[in-house]
mmCIF file of C-alpha atoms in Angstrom:
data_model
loop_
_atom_site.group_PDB
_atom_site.id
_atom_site.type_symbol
_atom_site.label_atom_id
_atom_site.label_comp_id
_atom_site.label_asym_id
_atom_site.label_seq_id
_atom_site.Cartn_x
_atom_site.Cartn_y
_atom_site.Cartn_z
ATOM 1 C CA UNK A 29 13.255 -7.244 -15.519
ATOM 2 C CA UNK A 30 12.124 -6.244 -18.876
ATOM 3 C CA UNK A 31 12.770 -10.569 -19.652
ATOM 4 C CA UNK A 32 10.260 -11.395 -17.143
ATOM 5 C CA UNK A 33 7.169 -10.063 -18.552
ATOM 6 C CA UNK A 34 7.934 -12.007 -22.472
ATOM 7 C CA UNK A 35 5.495 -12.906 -24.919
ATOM 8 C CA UNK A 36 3.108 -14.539 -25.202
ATOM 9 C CA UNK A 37 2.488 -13.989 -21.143
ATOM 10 C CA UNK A 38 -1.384 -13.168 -21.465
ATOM 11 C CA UNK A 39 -2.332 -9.586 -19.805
ATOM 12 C CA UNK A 40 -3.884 -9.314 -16.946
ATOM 13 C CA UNK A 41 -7.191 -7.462 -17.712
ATOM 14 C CA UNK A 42 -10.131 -7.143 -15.845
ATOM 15 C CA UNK A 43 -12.052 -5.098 -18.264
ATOM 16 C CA UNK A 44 -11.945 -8.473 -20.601
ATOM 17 C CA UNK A 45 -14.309 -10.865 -18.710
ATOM 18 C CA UNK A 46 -14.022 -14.930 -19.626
ATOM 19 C CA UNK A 47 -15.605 -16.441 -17.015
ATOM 20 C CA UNK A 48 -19.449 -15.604 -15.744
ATOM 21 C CA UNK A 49 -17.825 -14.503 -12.024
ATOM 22 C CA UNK A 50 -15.492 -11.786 -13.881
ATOM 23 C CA UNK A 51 -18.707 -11.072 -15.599
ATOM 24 C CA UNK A 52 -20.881 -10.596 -12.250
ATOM 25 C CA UNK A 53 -17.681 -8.458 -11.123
ATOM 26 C CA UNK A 54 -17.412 -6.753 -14.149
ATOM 27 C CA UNK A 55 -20.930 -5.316 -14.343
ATOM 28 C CA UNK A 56 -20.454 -4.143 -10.461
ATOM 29 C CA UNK A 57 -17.491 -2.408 -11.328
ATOM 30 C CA UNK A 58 -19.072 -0.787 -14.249
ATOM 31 C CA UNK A 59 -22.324 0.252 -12.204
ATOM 32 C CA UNK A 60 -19.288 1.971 -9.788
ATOM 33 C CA UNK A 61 -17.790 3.839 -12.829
ATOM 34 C CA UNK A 62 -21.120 5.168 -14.055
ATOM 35 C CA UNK A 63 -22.012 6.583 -10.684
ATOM 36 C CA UNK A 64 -18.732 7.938 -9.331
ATOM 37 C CA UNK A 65 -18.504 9.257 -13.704
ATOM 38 C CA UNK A 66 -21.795 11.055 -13.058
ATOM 39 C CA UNK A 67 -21.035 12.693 -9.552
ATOM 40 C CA UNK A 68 -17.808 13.750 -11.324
ATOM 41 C CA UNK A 69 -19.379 15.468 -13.952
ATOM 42 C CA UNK A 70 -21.983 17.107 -11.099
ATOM 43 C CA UNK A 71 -19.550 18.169 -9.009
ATOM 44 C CA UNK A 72 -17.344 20.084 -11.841
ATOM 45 C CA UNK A 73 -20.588 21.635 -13.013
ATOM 46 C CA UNK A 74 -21.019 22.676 -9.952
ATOM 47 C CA UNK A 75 -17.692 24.306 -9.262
ATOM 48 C CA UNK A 76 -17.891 25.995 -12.669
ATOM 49 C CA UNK A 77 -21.423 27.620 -12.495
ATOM 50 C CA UNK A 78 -19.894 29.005 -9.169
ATOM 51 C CA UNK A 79 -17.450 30.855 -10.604
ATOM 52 C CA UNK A 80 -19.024 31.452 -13.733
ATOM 53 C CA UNK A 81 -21.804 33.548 -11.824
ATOM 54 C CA UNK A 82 -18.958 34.753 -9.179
ATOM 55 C CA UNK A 83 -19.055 38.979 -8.701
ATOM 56 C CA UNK A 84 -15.929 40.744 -10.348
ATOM 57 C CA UNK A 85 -14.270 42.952 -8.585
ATOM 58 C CA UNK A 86 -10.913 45.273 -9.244
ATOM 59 C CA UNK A 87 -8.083 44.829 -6.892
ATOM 60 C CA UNK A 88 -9.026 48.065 -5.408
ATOM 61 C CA UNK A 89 -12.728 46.679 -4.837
ATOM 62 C CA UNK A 90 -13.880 46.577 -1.009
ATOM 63 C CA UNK A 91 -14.839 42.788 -0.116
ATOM 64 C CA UNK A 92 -18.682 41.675 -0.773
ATOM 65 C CA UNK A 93 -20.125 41.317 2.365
ATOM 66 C CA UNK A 94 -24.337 41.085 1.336
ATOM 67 C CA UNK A 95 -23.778 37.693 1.711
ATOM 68 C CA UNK A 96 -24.115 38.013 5.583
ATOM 69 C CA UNK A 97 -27.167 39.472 5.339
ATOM 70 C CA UNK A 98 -28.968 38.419 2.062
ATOM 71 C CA UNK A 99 -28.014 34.844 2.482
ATOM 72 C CA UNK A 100 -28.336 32.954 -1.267
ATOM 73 C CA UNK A 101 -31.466 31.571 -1.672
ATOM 74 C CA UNK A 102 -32.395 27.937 -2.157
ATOM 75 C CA UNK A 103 -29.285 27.147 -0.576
ATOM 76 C CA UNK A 104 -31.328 24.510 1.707
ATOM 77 C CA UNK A 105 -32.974 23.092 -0.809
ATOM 78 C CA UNK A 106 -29.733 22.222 -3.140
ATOM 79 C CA UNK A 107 -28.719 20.623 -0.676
ATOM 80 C CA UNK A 108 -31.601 18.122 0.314
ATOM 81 C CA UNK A 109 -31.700 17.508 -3.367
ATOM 82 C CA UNK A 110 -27.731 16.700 -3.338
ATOM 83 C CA UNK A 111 -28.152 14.899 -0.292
ATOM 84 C CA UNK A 112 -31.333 12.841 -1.393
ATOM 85 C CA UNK A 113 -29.331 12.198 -4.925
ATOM 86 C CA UNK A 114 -26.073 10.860 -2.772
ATOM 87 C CA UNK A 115 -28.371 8.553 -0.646
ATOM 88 C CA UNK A 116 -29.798 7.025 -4.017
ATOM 89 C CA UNK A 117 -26.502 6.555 -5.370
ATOM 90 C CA UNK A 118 -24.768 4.803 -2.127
ATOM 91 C CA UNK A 119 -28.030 2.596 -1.887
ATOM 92 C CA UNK A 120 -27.869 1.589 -5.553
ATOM 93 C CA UNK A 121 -24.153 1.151 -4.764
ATOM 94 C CA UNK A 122 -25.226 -0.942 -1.535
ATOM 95 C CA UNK A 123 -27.569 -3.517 -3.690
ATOM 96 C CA UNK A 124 -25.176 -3.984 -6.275
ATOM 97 C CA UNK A 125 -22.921 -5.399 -4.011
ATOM 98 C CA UNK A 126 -24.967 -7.862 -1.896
ATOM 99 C CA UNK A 127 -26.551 -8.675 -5.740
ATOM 100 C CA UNK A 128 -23.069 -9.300 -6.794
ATOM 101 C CA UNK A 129 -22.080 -11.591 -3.882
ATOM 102 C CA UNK A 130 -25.163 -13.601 -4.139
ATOM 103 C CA UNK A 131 -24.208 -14.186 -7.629
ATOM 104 C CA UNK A 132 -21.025 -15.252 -6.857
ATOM 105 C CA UNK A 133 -21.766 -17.810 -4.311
ATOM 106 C CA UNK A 134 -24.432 -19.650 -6.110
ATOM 107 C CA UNK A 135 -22.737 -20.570 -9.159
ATOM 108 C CA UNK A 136 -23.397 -24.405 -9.592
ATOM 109 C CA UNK A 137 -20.912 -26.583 -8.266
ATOM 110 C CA UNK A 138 -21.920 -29.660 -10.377
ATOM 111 C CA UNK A 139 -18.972 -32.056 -12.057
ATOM 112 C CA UNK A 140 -16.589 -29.567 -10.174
ATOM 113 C CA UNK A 141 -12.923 -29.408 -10.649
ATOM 114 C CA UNK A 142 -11.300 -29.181 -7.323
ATOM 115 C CA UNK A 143 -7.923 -28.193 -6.685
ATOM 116 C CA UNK A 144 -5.757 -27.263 -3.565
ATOM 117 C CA UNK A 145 -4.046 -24.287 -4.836
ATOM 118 C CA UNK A 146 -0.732 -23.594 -2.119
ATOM 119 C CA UNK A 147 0.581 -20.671 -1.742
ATOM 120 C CA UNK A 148 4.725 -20.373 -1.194
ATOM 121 C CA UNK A 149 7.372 -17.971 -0.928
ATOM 122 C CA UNK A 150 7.330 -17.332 -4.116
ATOM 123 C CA UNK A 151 5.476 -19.809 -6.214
ATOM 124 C CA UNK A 152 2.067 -21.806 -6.657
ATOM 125 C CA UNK A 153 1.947 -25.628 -5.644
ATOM 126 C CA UNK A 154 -1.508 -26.868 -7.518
ATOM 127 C CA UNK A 155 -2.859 -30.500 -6.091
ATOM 128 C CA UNK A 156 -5.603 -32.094 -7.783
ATOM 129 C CA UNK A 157 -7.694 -33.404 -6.196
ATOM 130 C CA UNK A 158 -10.006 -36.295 -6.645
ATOM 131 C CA UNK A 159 -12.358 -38.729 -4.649
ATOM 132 C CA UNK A 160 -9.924 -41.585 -5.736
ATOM 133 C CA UNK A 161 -6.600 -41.168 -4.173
ATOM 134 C CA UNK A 162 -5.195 -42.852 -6.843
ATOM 135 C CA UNK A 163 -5.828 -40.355 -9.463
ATOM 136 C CA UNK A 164 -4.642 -37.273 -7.618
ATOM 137 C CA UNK A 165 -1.548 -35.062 -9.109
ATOM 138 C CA UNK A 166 0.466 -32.360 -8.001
ATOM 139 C CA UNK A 167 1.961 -29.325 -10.599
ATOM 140 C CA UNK A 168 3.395 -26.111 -9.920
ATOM 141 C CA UNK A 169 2.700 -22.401 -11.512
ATOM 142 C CA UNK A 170 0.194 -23.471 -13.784
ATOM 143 C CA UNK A 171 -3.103 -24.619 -13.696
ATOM 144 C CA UNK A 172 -5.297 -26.195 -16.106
ATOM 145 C CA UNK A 173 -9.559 -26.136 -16.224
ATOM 146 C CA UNK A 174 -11.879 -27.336 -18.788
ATOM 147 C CA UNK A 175 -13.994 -24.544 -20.052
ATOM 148 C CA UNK A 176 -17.874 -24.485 -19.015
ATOM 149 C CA UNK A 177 -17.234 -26.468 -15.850
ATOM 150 C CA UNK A 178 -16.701 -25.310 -12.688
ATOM 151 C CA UNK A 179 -14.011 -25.059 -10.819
ATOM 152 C CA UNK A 180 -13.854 -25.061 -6.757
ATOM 153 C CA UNK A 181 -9.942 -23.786 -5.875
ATOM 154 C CA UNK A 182 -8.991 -24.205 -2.180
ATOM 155 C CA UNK A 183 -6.500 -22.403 -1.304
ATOM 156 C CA UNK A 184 -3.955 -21.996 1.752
ATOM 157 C CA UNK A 185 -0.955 -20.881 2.207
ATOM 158 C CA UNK A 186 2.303 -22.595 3.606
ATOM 159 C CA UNK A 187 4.688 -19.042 4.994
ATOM 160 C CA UNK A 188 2.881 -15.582 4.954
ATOM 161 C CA UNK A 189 -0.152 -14.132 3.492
ATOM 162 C CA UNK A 190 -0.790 -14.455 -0.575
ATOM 163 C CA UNK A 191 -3.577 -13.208 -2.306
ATOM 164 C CA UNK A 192 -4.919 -15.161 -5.578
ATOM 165 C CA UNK A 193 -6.147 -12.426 -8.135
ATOM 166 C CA UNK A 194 -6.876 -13.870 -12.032
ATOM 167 C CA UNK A 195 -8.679 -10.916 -13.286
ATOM 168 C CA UNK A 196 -10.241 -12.381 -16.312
ATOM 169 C CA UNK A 197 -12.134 -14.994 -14.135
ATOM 170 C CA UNK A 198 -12.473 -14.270 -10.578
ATOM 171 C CA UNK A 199 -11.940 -11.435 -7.716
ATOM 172 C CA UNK A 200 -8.909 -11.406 -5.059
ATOM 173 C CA UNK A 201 -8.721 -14.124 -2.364
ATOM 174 C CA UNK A 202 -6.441 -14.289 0.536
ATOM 175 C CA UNK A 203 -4.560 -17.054 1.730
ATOM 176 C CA UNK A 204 -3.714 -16.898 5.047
ATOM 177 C CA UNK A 205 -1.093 -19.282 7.096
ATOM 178 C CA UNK A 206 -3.118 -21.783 9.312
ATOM 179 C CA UNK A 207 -6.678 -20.938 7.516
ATOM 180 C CA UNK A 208 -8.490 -21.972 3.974
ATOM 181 C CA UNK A 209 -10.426 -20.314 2.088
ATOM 182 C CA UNK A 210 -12.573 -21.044 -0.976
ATOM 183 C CA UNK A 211 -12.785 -19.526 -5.008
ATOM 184 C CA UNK A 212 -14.715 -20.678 -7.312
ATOM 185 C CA UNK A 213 -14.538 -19.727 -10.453
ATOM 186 C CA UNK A 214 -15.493 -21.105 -14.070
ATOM 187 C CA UNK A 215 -14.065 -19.877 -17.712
ATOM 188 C CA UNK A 216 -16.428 -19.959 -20.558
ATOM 189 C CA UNK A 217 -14.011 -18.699 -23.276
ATOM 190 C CA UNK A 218 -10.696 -20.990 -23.913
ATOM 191 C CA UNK A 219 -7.668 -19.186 -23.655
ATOM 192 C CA UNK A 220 -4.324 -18.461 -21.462
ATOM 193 C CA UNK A 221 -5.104 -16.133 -18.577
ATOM 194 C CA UNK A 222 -2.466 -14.727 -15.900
ATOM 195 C CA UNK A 223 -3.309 -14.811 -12.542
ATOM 196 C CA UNK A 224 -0.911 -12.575 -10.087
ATOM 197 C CA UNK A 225 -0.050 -12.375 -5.824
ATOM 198 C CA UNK A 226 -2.395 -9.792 -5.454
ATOM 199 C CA UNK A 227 -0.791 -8.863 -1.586
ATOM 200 C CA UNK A 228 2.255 -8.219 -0.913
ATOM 201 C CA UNK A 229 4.207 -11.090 0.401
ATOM 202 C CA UNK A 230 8.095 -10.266 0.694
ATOM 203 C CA UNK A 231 10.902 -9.555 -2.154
ATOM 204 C CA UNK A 232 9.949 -11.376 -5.161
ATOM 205 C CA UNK A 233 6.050 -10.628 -4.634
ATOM 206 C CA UNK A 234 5.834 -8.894 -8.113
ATOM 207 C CA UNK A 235 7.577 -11.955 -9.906
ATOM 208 C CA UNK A 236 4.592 -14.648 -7.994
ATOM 209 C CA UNK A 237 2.229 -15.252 -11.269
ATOM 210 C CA UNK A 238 0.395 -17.902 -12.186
ATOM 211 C CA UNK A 239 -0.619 -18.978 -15.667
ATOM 212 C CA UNK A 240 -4.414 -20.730 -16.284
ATOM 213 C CA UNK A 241 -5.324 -22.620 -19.071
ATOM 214 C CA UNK A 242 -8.630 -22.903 -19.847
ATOM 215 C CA UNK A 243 -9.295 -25.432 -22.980
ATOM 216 C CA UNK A 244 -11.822 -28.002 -24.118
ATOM 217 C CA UNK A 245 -13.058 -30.700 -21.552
ATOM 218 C CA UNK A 246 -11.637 -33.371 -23.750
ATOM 219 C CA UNK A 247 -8.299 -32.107 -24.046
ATOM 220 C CA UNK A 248 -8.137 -31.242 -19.983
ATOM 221 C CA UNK A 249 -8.713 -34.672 -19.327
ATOM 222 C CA UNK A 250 -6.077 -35.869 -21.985
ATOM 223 C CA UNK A 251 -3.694 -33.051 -19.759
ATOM 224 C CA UNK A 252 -5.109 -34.671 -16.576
ATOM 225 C CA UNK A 253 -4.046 -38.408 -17.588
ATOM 226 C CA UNK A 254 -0.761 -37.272 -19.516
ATOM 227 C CA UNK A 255 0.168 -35.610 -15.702
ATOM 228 C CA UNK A 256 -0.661 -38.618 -13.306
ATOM 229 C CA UNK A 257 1.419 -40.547 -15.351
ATOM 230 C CA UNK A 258 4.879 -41.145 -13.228
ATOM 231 C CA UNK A 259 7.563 -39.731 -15.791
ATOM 232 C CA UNK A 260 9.144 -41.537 -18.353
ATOM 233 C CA UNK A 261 12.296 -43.277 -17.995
ATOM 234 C CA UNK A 262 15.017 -41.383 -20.197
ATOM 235 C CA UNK A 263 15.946 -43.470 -23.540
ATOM 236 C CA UNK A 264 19.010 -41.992 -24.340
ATOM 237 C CA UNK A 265 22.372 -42.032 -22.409
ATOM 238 C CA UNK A 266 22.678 -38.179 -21.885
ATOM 239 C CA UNK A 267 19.735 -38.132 -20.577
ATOM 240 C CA UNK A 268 19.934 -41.119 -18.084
ATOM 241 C CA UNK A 269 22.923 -39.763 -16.972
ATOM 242 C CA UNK A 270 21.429 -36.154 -16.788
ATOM 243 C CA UNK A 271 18.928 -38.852 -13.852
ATOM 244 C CA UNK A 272 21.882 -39.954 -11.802
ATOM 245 C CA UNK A 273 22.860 -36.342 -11.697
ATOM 246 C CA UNK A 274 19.579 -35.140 -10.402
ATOM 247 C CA UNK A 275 19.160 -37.919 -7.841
ATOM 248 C CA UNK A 276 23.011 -37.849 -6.595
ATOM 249 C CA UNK A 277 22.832 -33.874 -6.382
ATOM 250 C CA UNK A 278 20.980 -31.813 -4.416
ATOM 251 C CA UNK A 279 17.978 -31.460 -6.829
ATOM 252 C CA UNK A 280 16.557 -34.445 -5.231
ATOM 253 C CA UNK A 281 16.188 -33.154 -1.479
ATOM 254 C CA UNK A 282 13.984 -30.407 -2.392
ATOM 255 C CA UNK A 283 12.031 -31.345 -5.408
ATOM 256 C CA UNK A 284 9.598 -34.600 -6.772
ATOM 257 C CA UNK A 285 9.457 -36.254 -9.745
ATOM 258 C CA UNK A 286 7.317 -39.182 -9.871
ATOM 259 C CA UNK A 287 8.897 -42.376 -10.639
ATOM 260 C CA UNK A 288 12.344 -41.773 -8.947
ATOM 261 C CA UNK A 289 13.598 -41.707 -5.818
ATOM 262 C CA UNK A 290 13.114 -38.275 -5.550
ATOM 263 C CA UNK A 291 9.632 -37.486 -3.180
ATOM 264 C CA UNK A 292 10.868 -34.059 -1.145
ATOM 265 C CA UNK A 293 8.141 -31.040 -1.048
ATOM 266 C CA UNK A 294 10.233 -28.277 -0.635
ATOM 267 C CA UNK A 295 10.502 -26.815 -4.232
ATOM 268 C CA UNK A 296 7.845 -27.778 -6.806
ATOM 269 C CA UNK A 297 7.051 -31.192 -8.379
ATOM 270 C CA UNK A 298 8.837 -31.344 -11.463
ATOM 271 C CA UNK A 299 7.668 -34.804 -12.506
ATOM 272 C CA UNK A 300 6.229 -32.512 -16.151
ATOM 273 C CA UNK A 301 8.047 -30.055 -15.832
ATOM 274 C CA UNK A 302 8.735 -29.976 -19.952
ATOM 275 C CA UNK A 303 5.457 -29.706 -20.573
ATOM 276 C CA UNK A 304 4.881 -26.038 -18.500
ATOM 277 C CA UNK A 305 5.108 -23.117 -21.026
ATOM 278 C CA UNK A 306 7.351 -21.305 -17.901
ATOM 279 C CA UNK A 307 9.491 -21.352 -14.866
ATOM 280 C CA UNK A 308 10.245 -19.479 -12.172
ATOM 281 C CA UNK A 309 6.399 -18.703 -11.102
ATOM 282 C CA UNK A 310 5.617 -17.802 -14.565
ATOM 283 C CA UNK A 311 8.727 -15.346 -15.281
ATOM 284 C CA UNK A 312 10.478 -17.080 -17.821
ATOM 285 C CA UNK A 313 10.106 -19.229 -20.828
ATOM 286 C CA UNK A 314 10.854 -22.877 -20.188
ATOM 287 C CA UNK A 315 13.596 -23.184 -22.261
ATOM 288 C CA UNK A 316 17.241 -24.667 -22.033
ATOM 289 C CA UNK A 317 18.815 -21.422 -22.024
ATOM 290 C CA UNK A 318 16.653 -20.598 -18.878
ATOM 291 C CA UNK A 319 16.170 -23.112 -17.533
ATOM 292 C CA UNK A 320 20.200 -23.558 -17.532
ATOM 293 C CA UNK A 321 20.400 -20.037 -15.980
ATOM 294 C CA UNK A 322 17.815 -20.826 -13.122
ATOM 295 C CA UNK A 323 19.814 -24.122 -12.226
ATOM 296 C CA UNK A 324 23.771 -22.833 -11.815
ATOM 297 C CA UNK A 325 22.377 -19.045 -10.380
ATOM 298 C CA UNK A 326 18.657 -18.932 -9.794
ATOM 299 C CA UNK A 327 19.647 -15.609 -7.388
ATOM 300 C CA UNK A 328 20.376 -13.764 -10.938
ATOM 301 C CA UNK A 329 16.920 -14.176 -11.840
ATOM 302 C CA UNK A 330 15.157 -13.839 -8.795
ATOM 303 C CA UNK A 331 16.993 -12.224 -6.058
ATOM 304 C CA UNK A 332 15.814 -14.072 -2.764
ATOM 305 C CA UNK A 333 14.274 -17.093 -4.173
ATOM 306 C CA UNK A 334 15.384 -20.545 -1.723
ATOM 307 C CA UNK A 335 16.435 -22.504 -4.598
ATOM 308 C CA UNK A 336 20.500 -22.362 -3.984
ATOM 309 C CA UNK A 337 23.018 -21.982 -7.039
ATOM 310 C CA UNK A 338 24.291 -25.504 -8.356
ATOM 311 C CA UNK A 339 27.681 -24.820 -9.748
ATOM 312 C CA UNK A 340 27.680 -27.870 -11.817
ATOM 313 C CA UNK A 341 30.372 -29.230 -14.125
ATOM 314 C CA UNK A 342 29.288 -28.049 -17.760
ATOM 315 C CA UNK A 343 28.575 -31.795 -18.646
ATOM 316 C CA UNK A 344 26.687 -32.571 -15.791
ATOM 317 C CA UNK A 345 24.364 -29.623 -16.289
ATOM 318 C CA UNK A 346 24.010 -30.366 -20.012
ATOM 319 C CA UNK A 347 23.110 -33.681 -19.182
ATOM 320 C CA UNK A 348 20.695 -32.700 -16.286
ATOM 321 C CA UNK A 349 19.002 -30.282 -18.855
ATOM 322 C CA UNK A 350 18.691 -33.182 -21.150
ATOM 323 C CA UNK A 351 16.747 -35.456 -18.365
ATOM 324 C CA UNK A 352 14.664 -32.427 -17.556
ATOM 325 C CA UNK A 353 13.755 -31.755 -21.179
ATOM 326 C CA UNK A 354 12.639 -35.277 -21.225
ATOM 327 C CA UNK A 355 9.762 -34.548 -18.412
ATOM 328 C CA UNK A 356 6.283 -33.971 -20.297
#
């Protein structure tokens, strides 16, 4: 397990905002802390005044009973005052919220980014989508976003119910099978940020990230042509024959790669799949050694994933791993 969380995976952390959603959601949640911090602090004050002006008694001491008939004084009047001061706080509580949510739904859409964000047992299918079919592209477990522009993500789901969660840029969202529902979010600071399944969703729900890249406009749209590019036809002969091998296996009835024969939908679209910094739903570097692993016994790494073992000759896989390798 220890493997799946390497570095540099970027931490999840709420507390470091990026994007001007996490930082609507960010103040709410520190408006929360202050209160519930201050009715914490109350409360013990409370509790040790109480005891602090408590009568002593021996062991031998008959109970205090002048309490049934000299009633403490003011007793009333604490607690209108503690009553009044809980009523501020839950109404202060209240506004923040519907403040919060107001914020969040009126963040200007213009020059959007919009992408269909699929949720599957247990990994991310990303289509991007544009009003020219032509210039629509499909990846898987990653997603990249030009800073300072926003970003609408629709997102469904294609088995159970998943739950998007990227901490440094947004809230939770469900997906839920047969339904869509909307995030939009927007980074302002470049960087790598995780995203995470956020609801529980079967076996491997803990191993369901999803990385975001958030970089310069200019170099998103360099990413953006570089991926609806079909992929490159392998040069050398390892790696053409590492192609037959894909197409004549099994790899082709479950997965795409643009520019072959291979179209199926079941796993995800590895047309780039060299240029992703991980595999496996963000669990593992994308490396040979890996990516070898994932191919002859993806069960070892993943316990319940649907991509079957392929027991491969050696050569064949080394060869298959060169053609893959070849996919940026």
């Amino acid at each position: 397990m220890s493997a799946a969380f390497f570095d540099p995976q970027p931490l999840q952390d709420a507390l470091h905002t990026a994007g001007v959603q996490a930082d609507h959601i960010g103040s709410l949640w520190n408006l929360t802390l202050g209160l519930c911090t201050l009715v914490f602090v109350l409360v013990l004050g409370a509790c040790l005044f109480a005891l602090w002006r408590a009568p002593r008694a021996e062991a031998g001491t008959a109970p205090d009973l002048r309490s049934l008939t000299q009633p403490e004084r003011r007793t009333w009047r604490t607690i209108k005052w503690a009553t009044a001061a809980a009523t501020v706080g839950l109404v202060a509580l209240l506004v923040g919220d519907v403040l919060t949510s107001r914020a969040l739904a009126r963040m200007p859409l213009r020059d959007a980014v919009n992408i269909e964000l699929v949720g599957h047992m247990w990994w991310w299918e990303a289509r991007y989508r544009d009003p020219d079919p032509a210039r629509e592209f499909s990846t898987a477990n990653e997603l990249h976003i030009p800073v300072g522009r926003p970003v609408v993500v629709t997102l469904r789901s294609e088995d159970v119910i998943h739950s998007l969660w990227i901490p440094n840029l947004q809230g939770k969202k469900d997906l839920i099978p047969g339904r869509t529902a909307t995030l939009r979010l927007r980074a302002d600071r470049a960087g790598s940020y995780r995203g995470q399944c956020a609801e529980f969703c079967g076996l491997e729900h803990a191993m369901m990230a999803l990385l975001v890249e958030a970089e310069p406009n200019e170099r998103y749209e360099a990413w953006a042509a570089g991926q609806r590019q079909p992929a490159a036809a392998p040069a050398d002969a390892l790696a053409q024959r590492g192609r037959e091998v894909f197409l004549s296996r099994s790899c082709a009835r479950c997965h795409t790669i643009a520019g072959t024969a291979a179209n199926a939908r079941l796993g995800p679209d590895l047309s780039h799949l060299a240029s992703r910094r991980t595999i496996a739903a963000g669990m593992f570097p994308n490396n040979r050694g890996h990516l070898g692993g994932w191919i002859a016994d993806p069960q070892s790494l993943k316990p319940g994933v649907n991509m079957p073992a392929n027991k491969l000759p050696p050569d064949d896989l080394q060869a298959l791993l060169a053609y893959l390798e070849t996919l940026k």
